[in-house]
mmCIF file of C-alpha atoms and ligand atoms in Angstrom:
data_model
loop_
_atom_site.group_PDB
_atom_site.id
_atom_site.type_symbol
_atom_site.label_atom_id
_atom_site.label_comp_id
_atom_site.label_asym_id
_atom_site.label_seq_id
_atom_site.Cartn_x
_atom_site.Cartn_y
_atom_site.Cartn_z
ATOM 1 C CA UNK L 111 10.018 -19.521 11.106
ATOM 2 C CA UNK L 112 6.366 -20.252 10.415
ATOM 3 C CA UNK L 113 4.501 -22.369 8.084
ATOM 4 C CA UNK L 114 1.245 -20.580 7.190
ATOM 5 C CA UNK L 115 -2.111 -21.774 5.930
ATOM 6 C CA UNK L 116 -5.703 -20.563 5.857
ATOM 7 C CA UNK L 117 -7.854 -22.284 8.197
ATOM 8 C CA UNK L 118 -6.168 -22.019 12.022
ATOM 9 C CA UNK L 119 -3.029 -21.609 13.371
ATOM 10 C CA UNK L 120 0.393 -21.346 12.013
ATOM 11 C CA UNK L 121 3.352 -23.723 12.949
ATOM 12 C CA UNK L 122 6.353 -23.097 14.189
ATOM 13 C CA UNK L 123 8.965 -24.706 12.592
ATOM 14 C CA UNK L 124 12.965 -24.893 13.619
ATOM 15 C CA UNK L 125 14.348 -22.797 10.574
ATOM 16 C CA UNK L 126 17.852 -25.395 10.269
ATOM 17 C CA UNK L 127 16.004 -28.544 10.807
ATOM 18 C CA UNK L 128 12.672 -27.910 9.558
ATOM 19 C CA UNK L 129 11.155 -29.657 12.792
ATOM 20 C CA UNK L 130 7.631 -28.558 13.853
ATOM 21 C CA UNK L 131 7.917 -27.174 16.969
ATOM 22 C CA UNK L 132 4.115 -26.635 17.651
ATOM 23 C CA UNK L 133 1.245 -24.062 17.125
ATOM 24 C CA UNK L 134 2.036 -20.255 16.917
ATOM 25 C CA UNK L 135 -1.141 -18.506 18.623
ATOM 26 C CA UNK L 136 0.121 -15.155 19.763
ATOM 27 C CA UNK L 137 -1.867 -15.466 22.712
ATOM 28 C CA UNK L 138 -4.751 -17.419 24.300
ATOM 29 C CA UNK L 139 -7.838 -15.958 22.954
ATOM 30 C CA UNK L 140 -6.672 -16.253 19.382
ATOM 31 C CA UNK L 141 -5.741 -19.983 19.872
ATOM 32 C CA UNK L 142 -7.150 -21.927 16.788
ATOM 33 C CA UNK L 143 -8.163 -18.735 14.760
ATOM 34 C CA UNK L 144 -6.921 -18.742 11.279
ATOM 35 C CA UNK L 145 -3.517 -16.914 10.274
ATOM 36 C CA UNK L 146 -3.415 -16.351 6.995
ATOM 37 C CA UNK L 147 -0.359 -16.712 4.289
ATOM 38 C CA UNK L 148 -0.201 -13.669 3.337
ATOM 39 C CA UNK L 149 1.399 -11.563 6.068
ATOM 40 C CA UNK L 150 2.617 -8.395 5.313
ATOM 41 C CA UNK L 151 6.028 -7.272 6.328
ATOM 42 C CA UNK L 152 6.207 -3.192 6.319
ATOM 43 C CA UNK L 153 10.033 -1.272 5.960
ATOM 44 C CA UNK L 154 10.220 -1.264 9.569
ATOM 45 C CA UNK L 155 10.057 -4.622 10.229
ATOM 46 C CA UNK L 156 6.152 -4.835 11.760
ATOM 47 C CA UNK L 157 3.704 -7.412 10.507
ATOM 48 C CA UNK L 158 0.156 -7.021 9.745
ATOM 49 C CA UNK L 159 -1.963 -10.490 8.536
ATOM 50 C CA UNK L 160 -5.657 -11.414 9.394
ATOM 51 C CA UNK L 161 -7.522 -14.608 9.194
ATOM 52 C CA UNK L 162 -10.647 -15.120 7.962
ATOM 53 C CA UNK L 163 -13.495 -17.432 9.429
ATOM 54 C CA UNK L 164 -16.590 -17.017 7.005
ATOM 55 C CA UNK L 165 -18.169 -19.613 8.825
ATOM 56 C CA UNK L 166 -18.294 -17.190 11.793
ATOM 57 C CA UNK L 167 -17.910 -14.180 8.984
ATOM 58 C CA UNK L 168 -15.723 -12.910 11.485
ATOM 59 C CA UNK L 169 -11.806 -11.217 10.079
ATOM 60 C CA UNK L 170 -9.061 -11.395 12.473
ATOM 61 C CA UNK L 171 -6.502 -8.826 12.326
ATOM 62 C CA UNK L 172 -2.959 -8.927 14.073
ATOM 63 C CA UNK L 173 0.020 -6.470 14.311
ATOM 64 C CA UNK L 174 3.152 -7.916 15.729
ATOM 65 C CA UNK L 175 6.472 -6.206 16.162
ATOM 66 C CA UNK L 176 9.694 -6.363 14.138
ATOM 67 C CA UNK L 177 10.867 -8.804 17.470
ATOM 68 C CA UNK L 178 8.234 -11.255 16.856
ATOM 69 C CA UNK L 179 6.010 -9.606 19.711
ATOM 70 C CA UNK L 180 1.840 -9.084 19.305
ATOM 71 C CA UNK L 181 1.321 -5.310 19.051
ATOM 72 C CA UNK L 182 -2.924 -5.827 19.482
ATOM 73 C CA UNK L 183 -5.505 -7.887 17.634
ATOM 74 C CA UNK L 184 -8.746 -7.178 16.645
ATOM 75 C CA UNK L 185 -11.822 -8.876 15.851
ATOM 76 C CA UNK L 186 -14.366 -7.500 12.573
ATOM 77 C CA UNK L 187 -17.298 -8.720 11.871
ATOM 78 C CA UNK L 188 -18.566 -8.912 8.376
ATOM 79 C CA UNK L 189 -21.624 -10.211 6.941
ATOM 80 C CA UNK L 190 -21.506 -12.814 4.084
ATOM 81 C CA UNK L 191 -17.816 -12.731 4.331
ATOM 82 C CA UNK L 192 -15.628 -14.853 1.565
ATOM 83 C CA UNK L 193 -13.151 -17.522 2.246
ATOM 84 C CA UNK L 194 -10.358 -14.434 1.780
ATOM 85 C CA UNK L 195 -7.065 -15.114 0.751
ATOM 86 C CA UNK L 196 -5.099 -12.293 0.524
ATOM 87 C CA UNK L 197 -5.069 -8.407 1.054
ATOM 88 C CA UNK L 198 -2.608 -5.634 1.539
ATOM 89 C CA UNK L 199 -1.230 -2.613 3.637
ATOM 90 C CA UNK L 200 -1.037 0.774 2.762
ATOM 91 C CA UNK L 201 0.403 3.469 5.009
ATOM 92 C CA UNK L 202 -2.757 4.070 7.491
ATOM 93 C CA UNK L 203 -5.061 0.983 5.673
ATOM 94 C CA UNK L 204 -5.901 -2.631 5.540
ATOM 95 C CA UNK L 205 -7.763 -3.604 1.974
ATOM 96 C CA UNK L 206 -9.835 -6.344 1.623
ATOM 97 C CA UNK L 207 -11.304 -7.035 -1.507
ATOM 98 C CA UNK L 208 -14.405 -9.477 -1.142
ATOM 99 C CA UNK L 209 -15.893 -11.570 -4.271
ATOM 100 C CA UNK L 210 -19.193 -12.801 -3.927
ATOM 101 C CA UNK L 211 -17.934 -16.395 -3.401
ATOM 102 C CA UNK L 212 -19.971 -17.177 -0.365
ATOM 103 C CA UNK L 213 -19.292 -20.140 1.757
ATOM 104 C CA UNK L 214 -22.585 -22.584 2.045
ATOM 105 C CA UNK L 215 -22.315 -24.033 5.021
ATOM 106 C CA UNK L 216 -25.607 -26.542 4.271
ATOM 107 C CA UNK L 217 -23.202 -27.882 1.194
ATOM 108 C CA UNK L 218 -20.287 -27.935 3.457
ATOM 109 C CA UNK L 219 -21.984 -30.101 5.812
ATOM 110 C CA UNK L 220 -23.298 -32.312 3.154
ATOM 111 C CA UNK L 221 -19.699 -33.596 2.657
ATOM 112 C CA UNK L 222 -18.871 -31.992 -0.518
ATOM 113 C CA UNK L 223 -15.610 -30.601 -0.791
ATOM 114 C CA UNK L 224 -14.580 -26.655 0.584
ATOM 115 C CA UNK L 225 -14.275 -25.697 -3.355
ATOM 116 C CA UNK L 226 -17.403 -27.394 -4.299
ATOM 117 C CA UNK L 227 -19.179 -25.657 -1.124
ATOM 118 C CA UNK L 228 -18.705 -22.250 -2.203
ATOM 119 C CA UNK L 229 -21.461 -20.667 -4.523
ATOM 120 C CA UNK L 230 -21.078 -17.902 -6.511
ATOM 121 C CA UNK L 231 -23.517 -14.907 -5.882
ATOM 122 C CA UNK L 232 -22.689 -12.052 -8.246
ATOM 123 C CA UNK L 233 -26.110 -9.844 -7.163
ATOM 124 C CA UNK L 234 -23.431 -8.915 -3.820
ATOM 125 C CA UNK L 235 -21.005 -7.590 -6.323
ATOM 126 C CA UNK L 236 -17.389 -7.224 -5.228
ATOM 127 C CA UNK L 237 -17.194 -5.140 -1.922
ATOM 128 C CA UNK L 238 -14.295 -3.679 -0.890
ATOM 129 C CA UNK L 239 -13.361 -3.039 2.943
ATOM 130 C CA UNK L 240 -10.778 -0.667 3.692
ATOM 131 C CA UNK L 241 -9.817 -0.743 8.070
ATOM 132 C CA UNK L 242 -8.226 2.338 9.750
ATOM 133 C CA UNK L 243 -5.029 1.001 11.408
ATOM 134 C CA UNK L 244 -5.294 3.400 14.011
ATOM 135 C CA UNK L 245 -8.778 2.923 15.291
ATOM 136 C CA UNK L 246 -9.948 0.193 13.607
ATOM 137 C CA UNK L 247 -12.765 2.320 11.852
ATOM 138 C CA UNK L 248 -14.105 1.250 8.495
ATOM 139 C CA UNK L 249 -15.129 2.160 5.074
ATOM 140 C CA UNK L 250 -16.970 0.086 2.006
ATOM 141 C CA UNK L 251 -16.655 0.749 -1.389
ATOM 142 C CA UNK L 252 -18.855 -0.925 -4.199
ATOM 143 C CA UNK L 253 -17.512 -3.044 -7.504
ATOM 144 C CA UNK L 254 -18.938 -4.815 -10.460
ATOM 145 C CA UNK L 255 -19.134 -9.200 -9.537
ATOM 146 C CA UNK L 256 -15.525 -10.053 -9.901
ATOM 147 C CA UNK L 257 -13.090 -12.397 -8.418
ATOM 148 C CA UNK L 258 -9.779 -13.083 -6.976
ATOM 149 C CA UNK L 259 -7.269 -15.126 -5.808
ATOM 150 C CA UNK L 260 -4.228 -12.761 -5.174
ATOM 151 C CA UNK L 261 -3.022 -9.051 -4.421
ATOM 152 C CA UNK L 262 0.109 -7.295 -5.377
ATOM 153 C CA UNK L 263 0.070 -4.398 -3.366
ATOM 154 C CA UNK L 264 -1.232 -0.812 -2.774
ATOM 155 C CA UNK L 265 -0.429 2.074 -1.509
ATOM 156 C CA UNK L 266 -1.919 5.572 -0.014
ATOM 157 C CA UNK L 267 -1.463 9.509 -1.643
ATOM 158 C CA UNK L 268 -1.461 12.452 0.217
ATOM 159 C CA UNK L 269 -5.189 13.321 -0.501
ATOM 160 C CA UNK L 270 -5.974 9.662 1.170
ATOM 161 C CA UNK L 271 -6.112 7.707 -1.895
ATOM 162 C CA UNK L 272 -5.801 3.911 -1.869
ATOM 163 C CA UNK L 273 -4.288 1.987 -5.276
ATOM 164 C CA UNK L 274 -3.791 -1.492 -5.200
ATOM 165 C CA UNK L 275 -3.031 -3.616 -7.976
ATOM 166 C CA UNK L 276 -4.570 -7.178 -7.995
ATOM 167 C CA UNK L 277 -5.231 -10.571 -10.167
ATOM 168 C CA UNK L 278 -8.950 -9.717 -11.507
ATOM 169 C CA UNK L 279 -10.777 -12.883 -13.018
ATOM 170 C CA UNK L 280 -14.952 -12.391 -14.264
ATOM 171 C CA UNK L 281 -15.874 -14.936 -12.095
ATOM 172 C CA UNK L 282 -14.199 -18.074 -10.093
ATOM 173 C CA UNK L 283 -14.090 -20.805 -12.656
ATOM 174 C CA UNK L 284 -10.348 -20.391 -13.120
ATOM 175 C CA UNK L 285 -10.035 -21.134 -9.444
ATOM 176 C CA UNK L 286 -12.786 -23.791 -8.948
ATOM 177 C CA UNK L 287 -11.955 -25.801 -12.376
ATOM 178 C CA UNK L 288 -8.534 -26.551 -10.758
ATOM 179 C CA UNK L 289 -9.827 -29.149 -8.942
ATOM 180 C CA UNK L 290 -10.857 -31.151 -11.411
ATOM 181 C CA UNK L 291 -7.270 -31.703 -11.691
ATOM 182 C CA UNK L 292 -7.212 -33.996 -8.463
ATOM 183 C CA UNK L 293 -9.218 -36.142 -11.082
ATOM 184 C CA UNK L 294 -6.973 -36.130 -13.974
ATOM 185 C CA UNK L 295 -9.004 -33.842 -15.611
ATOM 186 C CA UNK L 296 -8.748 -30.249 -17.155
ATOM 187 C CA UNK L 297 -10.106 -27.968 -19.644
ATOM 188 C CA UNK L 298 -9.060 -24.135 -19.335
ATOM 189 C CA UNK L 299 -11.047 -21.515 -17.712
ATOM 190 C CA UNK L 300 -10.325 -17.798 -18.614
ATOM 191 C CA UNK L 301 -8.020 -16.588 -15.723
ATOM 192 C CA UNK L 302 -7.320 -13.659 -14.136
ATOM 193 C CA UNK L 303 -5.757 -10.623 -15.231
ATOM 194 C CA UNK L 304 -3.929 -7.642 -13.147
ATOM 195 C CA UNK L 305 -5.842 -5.197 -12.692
ATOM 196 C CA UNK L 306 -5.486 -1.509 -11.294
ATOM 197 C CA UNK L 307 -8.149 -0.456 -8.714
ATOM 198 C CA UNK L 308 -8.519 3.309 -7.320
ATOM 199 C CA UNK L 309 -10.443 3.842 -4.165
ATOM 200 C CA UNK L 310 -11.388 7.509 -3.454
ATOM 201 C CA UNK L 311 -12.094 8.280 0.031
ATOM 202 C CA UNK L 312 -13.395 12.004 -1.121
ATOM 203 C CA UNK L 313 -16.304 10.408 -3.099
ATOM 204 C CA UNK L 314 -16.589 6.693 -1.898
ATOM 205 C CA UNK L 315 -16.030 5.310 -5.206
ATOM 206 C CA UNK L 316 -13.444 2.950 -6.590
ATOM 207 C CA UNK L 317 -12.583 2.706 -10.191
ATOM 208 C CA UNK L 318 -11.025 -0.011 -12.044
ATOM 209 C CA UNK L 319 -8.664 -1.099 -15.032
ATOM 210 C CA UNK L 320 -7.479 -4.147 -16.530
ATOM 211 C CA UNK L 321 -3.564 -3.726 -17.058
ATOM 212 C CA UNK L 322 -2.728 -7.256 -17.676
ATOM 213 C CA UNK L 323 -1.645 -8.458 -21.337
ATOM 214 C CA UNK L 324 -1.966 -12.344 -20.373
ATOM 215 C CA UNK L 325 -3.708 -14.637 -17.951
ATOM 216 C CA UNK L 326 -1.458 -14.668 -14.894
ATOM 217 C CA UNK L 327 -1.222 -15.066 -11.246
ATOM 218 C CA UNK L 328 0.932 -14.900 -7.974
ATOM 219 C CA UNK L 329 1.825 -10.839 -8.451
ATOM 220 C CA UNK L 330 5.094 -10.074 -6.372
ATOM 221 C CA UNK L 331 6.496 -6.815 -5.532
ATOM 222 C CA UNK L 332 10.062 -5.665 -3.978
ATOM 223 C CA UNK L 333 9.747 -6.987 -0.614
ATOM 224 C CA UNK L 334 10.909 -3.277 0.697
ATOM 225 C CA UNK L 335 7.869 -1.516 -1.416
ATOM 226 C CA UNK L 336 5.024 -3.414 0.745
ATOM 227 C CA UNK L 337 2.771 -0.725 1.434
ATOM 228 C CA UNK L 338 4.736 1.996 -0.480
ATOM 229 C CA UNK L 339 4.455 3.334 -4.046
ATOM 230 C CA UNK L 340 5.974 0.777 -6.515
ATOM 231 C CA UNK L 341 6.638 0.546 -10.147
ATOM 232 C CA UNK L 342 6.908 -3.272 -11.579
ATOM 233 C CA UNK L 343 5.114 -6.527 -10.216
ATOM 234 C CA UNK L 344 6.518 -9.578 -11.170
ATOM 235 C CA UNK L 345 4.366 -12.236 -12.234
ATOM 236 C CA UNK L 346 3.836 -15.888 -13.765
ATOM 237 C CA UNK L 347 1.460 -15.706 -17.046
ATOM 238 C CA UNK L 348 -0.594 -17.918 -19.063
ATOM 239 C CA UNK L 349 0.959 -17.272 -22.784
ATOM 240 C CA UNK L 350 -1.192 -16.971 -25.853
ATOM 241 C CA UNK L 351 -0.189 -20.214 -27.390
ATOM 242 C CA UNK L 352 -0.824 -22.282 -24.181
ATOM 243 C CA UNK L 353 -2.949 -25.358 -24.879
ATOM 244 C CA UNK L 354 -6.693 -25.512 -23.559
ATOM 245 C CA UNK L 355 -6.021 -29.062 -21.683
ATOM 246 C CA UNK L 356 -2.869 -27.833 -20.005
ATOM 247 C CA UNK L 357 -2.827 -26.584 -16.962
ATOM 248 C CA UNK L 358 -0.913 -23.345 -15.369
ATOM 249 C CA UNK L 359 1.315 -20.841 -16.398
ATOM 250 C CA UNK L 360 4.371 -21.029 -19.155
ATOM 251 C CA UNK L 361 6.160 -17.198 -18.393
ATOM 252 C CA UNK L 362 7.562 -15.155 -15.965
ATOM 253 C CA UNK L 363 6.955 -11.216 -16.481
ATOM 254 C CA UNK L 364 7.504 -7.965 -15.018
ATOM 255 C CA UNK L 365 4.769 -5.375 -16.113
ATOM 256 C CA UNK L 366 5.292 -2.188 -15.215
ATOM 257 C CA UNK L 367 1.890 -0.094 -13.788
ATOM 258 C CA UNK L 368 2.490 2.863 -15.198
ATOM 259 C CA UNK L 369 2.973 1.946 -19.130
ATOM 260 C CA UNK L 370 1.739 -1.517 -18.954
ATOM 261 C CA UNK L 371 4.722 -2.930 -20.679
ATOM 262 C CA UNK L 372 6.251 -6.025 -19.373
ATOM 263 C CA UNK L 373 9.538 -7.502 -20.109
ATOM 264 C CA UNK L 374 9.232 -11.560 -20.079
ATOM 265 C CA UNK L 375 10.645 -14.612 -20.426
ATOM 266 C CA UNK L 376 8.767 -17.984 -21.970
ATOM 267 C CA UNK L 377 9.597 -21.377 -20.788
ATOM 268 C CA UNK L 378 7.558 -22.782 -23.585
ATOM 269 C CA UNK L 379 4.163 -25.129 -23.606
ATOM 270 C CA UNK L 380 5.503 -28.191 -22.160
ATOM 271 C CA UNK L 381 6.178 -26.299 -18.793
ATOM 272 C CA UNK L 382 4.300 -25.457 -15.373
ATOM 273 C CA UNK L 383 5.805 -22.089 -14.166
ATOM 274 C CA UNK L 384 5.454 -21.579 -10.535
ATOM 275 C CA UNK L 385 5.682 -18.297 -8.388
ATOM 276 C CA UNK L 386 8.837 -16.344 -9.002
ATOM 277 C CA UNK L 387 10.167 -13.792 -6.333
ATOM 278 C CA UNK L 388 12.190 -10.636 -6.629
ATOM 279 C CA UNK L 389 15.393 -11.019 -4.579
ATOM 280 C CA UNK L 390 17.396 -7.872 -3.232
ATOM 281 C CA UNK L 391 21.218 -8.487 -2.484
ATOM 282 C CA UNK L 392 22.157 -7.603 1.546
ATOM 283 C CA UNK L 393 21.430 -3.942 2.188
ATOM 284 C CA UNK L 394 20.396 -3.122 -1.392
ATOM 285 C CA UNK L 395 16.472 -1.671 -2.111
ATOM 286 C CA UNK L 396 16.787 -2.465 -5.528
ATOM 287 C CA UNK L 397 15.667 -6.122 -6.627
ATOM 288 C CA UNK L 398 18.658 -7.737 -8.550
ATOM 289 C CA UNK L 399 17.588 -10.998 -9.217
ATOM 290 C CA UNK L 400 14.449 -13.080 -9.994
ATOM 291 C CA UNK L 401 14.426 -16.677 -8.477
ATOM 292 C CA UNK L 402 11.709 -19.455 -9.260
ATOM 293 C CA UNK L 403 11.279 -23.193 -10.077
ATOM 294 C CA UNK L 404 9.314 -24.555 -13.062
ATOM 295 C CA UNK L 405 8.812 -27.947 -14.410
ATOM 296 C CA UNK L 406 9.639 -29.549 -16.542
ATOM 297 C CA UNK L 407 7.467 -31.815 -17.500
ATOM 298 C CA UNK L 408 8.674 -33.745 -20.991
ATOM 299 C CA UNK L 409 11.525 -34.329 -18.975
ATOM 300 C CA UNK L 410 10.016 -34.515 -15.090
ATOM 301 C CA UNK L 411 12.161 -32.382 -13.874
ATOM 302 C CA UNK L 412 12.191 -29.428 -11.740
ATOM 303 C CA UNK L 413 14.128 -26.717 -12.400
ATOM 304 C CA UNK L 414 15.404 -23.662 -10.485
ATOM 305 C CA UNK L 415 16.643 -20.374 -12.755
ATOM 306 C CA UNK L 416 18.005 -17.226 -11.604
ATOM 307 C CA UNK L 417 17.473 -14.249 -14.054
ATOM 308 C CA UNK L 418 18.735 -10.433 -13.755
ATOM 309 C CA UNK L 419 15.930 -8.667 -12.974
ATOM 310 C CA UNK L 420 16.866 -5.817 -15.360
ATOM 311 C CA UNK L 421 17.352 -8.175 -18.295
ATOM 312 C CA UNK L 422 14.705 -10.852 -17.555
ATOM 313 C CA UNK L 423 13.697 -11.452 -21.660
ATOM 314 C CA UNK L 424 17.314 -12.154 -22.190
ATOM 315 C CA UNK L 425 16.409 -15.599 -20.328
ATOM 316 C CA UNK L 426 18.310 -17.320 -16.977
ATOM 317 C CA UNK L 427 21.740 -16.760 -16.165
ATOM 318 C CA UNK L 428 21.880 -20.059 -14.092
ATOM 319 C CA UNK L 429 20.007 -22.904 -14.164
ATOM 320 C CA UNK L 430 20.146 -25.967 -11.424
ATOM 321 C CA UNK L 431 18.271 -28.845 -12.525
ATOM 322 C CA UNK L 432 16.886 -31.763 -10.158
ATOM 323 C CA UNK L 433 16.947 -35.326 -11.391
ATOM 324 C CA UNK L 434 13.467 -35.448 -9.889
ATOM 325 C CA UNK L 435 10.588 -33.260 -9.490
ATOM 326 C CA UNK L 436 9.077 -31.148 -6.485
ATOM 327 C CA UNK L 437 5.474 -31.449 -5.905
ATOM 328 C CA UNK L 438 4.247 -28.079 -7.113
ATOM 329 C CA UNK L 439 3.595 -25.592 -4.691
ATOM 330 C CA UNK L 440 1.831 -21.925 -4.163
ATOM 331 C CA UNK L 441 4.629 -20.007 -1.989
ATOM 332 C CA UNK L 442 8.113 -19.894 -0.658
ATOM 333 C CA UNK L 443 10.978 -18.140 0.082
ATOM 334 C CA UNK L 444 14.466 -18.838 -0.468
ATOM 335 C CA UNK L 445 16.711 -18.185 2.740
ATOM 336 C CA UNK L 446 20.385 -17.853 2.178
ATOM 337 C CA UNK L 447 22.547 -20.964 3.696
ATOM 338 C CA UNK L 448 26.192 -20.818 4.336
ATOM 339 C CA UNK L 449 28.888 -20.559 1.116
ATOM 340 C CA UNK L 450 29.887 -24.231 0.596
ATOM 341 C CA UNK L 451 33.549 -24.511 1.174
HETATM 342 FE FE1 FE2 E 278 -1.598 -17.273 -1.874
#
């Protein structure tokens, strides 16, 4: 079991006891380079994750096996690389979408905060690198300034075509204004919205759509369709009626790509919605359930709430409620423990 972050590299952690058991670095030469939280896990049990330095504006990618073993690394260099969060795996691809947040290193130094030393340079645009998994070859496609936190997924046609879906926002102030937070402070920035992106390898061009009804963020797909043609991704969303000095997300929803229509499920104003996950039961494809905490926060609470996954407007169908609350988080998973007696 590993904890993940951004900037080095992972920990191992006992999965019973939760005890950190020390670094994870693969192997020698990629001691200290980042890992990032977003591995991918494909159908046959293979991971894929990189790591980005854009101090270095170098991308590390890894391949391990389904037993835990490194398959090869490789080392990319790109120029005026982002602080990159997130990307995904098709069938012969890796996609990385790259604002044009650009890491200052001079403002870095200074002391300022990571957030605070990133500077927003729209003339780049958003550039899009797609990586051959089988020789590590590379291609660049060109979009309008945009930004990002998070990507659902994408897969490959026949013909070579890439779609991904991802959470599109005009620029980063729905990111960066978060911090004022740590201060107490908050007044909304428009957020992102999911968005459908085609990349065409015949013509090197990639075309986008917004799909997204609401404001939302953390985009989860059936963990069995990474990589593969999917239907629905399952999202938190910022609802209409939200209030400008609250912070976060109020609903769950699962839009479908296709139509656009979502089924969803409100918590109401006085709640922060956290990431929600699409659980299959053993040896069933199919998603069944949706699983996610949310707080409460009239009554400081945090709350966990199953829903079907087929009927998720029709509200939970079990609710578990602590007498405390969690500090909020990005990610998790929930791992099954033995049936209580
Ligand atoms: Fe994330």
């Amino acid at each position: 079991m590993l904890a993940l972050w951004e900037a080095g590299s992972a920990h191992r952690l006992d999965p019973d006891t939760l005890v950190t058991r020390g670094l994870k670095t693969w192997d020698e030469t990629l001691a200290g380079r980042p890992f990032s939280a977003h591995p991918r896990l494909e159908r046959i049990g293979s991971l894929w994750n990189f790591g980005a330095d854009p101090l270095r504006g170098e991308l590390t990618l890894y391949h391990a096996a389904a037993d835990g073993l490194l398959l090869q690394s490789h080392v990319v260099n790109v120029d005026q690389l982002p602080p990159t969060h997130d990307f995904a795996v098709t069938e012969h691809h890796l996609v990385f979408l790259l604002p044009p947040l650009i890491l200052n290193k001079d403002r870095l130094e200074s002391g300022v905060s990571f957030a605070e030393s990133c500077q927003w340079s729209p003339a780049l645009g958003m550039r899009v690198l797609t990586i051959d998994k089988r020789d590590w070859s590379q291609r660049h496609f060109d979009l309008p300034p945009g930004c990002l936190f998070h990507v659902a997924n994408a897969w490959e046609e026949k013909d070579g075509t890439i779609r991904l879906h991802y959470m599109r926002s005009e620029d980063p102030m729905s990111l960066l204004s978060g911090w004022s937070v740590m201060r107490g402070e908050y007044r909304h920035s428009e957020g992102a919205r999911l968005t459908s992106l085609v990349l065409d390898p015949a013509t090197g061009t990639a075309t986008q759509a917004t799909i997204g009804e609401q404001e939302s963020e953390f985009p989860i797909i059936a963990l069995d369709d990474v990589g593969q043609r999917y239907e629905q991704v399952l999202c938190v969303e910022r609802g209409p009626a939200r209030a400008s000095d609250m912070p976060g997300f109020d609903q769950v929803a699962l839009v479908n790509i296709e139509s656009g229509l979502s089924q969803r499920f409100s918590y109401g104003d006085a709640w922060l919605v956290e990431e929600h996950l699409l659980v299959a039961a053993d040896g069933e494809p199919t998603p069944r359930w949706i699983v996610g905490t949310a707080l409460d926060v009239r009554a400081e609470n945090t709350v966990l709430s199953v829903f079907d996954a087929s009927h998720l407007g029709d509200g939970p169908i079990a609710q578990a409620r602590l007498p405390y609350s969690l500090p909020l988080g990005l990610h998790g998973t929930f791992r099954a423990t033995a049936a209580p007696p």
